Short mmCIF file of C-alpha atoms in Angstrom, two decimals:
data_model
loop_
_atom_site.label_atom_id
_atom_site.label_comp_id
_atom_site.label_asym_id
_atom_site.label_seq_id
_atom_site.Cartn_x
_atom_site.Cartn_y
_atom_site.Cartn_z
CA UNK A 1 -3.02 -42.34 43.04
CA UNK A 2 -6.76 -43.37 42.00
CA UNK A 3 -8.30 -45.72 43.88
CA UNK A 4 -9.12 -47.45 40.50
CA UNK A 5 -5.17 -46.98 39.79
CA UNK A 6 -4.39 -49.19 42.80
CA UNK A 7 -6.62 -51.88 42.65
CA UNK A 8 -5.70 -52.52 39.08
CA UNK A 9 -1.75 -52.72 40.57
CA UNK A 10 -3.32 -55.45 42.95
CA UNK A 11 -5.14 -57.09 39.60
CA UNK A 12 -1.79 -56.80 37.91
CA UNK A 13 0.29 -58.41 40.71
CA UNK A 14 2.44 -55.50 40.97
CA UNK A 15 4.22 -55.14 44.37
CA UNK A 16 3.63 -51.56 44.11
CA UNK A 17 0.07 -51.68 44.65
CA UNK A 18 0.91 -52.42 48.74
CA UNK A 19 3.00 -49.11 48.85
CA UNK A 20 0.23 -47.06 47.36
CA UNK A 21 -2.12 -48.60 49.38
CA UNK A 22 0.05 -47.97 52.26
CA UNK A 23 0.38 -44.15 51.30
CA UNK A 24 -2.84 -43.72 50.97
CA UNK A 25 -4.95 -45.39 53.27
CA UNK A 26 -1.99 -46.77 55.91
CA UNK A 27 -2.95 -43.66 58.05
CA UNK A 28 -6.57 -45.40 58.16
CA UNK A 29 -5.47 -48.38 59.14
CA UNK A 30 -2.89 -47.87 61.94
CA UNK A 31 -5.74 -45.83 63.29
CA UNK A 32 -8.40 -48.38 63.42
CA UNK A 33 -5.72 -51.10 64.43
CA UNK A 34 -4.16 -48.79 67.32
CA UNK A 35 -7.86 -48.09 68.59
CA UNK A 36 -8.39 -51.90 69.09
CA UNK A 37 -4.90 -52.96 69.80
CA UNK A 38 -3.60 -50.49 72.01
CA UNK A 39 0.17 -51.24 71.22
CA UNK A 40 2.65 -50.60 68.68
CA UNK A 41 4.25 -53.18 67.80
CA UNK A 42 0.90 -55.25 67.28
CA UNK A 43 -0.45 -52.60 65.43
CA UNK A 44 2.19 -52.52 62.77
CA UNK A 45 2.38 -56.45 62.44
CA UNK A 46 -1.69 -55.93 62.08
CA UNK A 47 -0.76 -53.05 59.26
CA UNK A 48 1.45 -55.92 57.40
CA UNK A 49 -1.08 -58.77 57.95
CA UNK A 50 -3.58 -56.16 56.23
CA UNK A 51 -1.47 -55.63 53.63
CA UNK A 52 -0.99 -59.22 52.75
CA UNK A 53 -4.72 -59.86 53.11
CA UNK A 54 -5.19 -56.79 50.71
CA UNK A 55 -2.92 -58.81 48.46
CA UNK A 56 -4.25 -61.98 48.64
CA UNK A 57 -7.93 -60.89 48.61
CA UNK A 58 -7.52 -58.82 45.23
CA UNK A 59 -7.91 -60.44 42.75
CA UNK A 60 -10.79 -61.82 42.64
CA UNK A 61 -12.22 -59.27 45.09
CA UNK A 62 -13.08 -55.46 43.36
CA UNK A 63 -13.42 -53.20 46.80
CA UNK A 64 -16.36 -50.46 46.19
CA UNK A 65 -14.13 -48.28 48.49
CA UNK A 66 -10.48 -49.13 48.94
CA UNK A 67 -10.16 -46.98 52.33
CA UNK A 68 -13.25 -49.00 53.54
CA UNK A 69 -12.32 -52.15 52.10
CA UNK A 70 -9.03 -52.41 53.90
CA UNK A 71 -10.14 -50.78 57.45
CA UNK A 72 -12.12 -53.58 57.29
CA UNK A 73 -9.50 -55.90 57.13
CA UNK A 74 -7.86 -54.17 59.74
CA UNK A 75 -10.66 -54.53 62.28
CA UNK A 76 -11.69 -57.90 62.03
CA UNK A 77 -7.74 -58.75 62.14
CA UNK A 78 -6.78 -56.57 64.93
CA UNK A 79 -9.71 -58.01 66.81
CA UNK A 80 -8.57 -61.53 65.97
CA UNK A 81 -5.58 -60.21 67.71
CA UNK A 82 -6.95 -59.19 70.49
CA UNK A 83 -9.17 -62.04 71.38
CA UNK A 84 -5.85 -64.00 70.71
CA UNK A 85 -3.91 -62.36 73.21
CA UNK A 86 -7.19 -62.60 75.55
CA UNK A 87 -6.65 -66.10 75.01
CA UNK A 88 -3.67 -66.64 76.70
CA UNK A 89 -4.30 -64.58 79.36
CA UNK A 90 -6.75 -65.42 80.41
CA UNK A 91 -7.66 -68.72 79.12
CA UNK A 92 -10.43 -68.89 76.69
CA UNK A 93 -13.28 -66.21 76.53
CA UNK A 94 -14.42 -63.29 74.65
CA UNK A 95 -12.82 -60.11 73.41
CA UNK A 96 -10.94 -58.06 75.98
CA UNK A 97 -12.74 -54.80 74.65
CA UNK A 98 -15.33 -53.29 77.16
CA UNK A 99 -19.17 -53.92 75.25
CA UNK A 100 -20.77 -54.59 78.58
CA UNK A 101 -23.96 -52.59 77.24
CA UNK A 102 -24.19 -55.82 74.94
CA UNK A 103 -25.26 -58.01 77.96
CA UNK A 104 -28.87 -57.28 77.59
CA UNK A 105 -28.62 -57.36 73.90
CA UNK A 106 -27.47 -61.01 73.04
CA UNK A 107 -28.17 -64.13 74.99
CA UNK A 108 -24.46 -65.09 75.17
CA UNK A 109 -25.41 -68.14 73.76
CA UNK A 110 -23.65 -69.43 70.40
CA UNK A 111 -26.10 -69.15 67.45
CA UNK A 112 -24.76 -68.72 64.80
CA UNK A 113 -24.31 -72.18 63.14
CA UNK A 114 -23.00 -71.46 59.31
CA UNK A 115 -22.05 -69.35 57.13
CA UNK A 116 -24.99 -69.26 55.03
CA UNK A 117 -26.56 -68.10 58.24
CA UNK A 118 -23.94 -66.02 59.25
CA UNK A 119 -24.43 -63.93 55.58
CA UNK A 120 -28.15 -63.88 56.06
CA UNK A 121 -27.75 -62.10 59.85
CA UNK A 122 -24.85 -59.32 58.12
CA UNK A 123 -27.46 -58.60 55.40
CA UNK A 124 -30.52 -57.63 57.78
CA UNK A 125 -28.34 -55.49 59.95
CA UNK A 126 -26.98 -53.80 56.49
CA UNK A 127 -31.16 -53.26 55.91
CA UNK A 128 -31.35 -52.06 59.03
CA UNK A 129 -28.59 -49.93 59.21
CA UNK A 130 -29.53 -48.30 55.89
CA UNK A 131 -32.69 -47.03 56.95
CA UNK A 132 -31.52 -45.68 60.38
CA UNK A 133 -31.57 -41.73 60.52
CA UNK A 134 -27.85 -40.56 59.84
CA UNK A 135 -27.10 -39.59 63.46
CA UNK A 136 -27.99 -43.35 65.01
CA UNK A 137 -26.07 -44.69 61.95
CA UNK A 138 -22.66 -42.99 62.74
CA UNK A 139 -23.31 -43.65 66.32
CA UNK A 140 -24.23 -47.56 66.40
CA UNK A 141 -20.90 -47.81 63.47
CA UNK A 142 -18.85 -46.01 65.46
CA UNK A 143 -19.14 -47.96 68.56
CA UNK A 144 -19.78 -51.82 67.07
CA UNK A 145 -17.59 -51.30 64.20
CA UNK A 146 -15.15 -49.07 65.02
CA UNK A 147 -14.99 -50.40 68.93
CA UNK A 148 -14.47 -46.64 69.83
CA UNK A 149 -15.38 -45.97 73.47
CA UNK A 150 -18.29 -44.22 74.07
CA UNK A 151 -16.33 -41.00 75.19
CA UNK A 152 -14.71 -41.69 71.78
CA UNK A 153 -17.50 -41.42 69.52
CA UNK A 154 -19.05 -38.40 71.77
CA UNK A 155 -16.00 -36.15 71.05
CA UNK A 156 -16.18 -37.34 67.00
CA UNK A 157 -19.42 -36.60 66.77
CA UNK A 158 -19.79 -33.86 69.04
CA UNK A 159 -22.79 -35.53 71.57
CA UNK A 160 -22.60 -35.91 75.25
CA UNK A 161 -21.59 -39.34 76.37
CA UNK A 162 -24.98 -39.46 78.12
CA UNK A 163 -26.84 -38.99 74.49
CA UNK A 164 -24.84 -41.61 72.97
CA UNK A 165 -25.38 -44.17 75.59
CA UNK A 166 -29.01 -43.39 75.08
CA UNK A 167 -28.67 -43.65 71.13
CA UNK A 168 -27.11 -47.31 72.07
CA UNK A 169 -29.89 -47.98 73.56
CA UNK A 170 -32.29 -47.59 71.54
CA UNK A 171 -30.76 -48.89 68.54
CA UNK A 172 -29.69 -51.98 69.81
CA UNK A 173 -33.26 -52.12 71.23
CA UNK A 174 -34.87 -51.67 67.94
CA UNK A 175 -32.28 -54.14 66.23
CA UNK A 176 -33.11 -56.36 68.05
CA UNK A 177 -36.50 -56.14 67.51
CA UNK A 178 -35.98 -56.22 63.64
CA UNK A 179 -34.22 -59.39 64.22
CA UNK A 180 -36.35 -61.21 66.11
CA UNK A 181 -39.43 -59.92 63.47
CA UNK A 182 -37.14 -61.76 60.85
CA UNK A 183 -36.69 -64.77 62.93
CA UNK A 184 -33.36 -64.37 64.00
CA UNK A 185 -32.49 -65.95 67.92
CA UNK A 186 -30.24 -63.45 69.25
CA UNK B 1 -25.81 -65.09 69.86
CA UNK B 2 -22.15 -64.23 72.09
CA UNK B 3 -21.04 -60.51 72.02
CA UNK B 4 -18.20 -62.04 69.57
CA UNK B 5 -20.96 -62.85 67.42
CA UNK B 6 -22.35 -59.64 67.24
CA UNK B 7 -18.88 -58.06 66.37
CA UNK B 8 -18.30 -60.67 63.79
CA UNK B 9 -21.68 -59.51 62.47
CA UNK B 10 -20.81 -56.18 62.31
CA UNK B 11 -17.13 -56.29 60.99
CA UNK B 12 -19.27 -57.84 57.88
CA UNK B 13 -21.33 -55.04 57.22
CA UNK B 14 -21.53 -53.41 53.54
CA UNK B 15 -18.22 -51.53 52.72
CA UNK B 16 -20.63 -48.40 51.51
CA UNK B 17 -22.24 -48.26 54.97
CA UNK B 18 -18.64 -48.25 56.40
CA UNK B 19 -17.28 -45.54 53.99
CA UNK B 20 -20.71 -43.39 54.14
CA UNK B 21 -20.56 -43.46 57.41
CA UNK B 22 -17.53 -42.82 58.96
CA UNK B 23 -16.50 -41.04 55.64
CA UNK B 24 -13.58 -43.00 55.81
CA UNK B 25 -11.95 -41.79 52.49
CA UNK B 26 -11.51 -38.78 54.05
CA UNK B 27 -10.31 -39.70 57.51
CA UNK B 28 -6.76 -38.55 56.82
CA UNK B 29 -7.51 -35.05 56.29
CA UNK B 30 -10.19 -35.44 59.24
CA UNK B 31 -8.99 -33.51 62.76
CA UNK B 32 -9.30 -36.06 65.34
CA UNK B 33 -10.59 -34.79 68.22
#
């Protein structure tokens, strides 16, 4: 089914919309959930919580992309989980994923204090990311947003792990730089 | 700003960045390596 087909079933309140979605783009999810989550059974309860947030979301929300629309759903929710479960492991504290290349690249410091702010920050690294050359794009995307390991997004994109560490680098040097032109504290 | 932060950040970004770039609509029929 369309993309257009399904999102009108969501507009329409018709149950069938999840099933679609889940036919079409379920595959998408579970992936990006598993790669975070690591476990089944969270993954699937993620899938369902995705679903319902797909639900709840549309109307009023019209996605652009569907497939890109709900993996994002899934992410930020399966990462919700996992901080969650970091939680009460270990008491408090940041995600359990490995981003220890991030050290040098944020203060560690809270600073983001609303949402206002919080918008403003996700639309210069959009800017940003739009005007990186393609390969830095699907690197920096596929590591921060995607939380694939670096090993990960060397075998999708066929690079040594060495050259994407490097890529990392750089981009998170010259985002950073952007940023701090534009007066963000990061 | 906290590593959390930062992936909040990014989990924000523009749902044509995400789909252009990991050409998401066509994951399923993707290989995976």
């Amino acid at each position: 089914m369309e993309d257009d087909k399904i999102i009108r079933l969501f507009q329409s309140r018709d149950e069938m919309s999840i099933s679609e979605l889940s036919r079409k783009y379920g595959s998408i999810c579970r992936r990006t959930a598993q790669g975070i989550l690591g476990d089944f059974t969270e993954t699937e309860e993620c899938l369902n919580d995705t679903y319902m947030r797909v639900w709840e979301s549309i109307p009023p929300a019209v996605p652009r992309s569907l497939a890109a629309f709900a993996a994002a759903i899934t992410r930020n929710l399966a990462l919700m989980r996992l901080r969650a479960r970091h939680a009460e492991k270990r008491g408090g504290g940041e995600t359990a994923l490995s981003f220890d290349e991030l050290e040098d690249f944020v203060s560690g410091e809270n600073s983001i204090e609303s949402e206002a702010e919080r918008k403003e920050l996700i639309s210069a690294v959009n800017e940003f990311l739009r005007k990186l050359p393609e390969q830095q794009r699907q690197v920096f995307v596929r590591r921060y947003w995607g939380c694939l390991s670096v090993s990960e997004v060397a075998g999708y994109l066929g690079m040594t792990e060495s050259n994407v560490t490097v890529t990392l680098t750089r981009v998170r040097k010259k985002l950073k730089e952007y940023l701090i032109k534009r007066g963000y504290e990061i | 700003m906290t590593k959390d932060e930062f992936l909040d950040i990014m989990g924000g970004i523009d749902e044509s960045i995400i789909d252009g770039t990991l050409d998401i609509s066509r994951m399923d029929t993707v290989v995976i390596p």
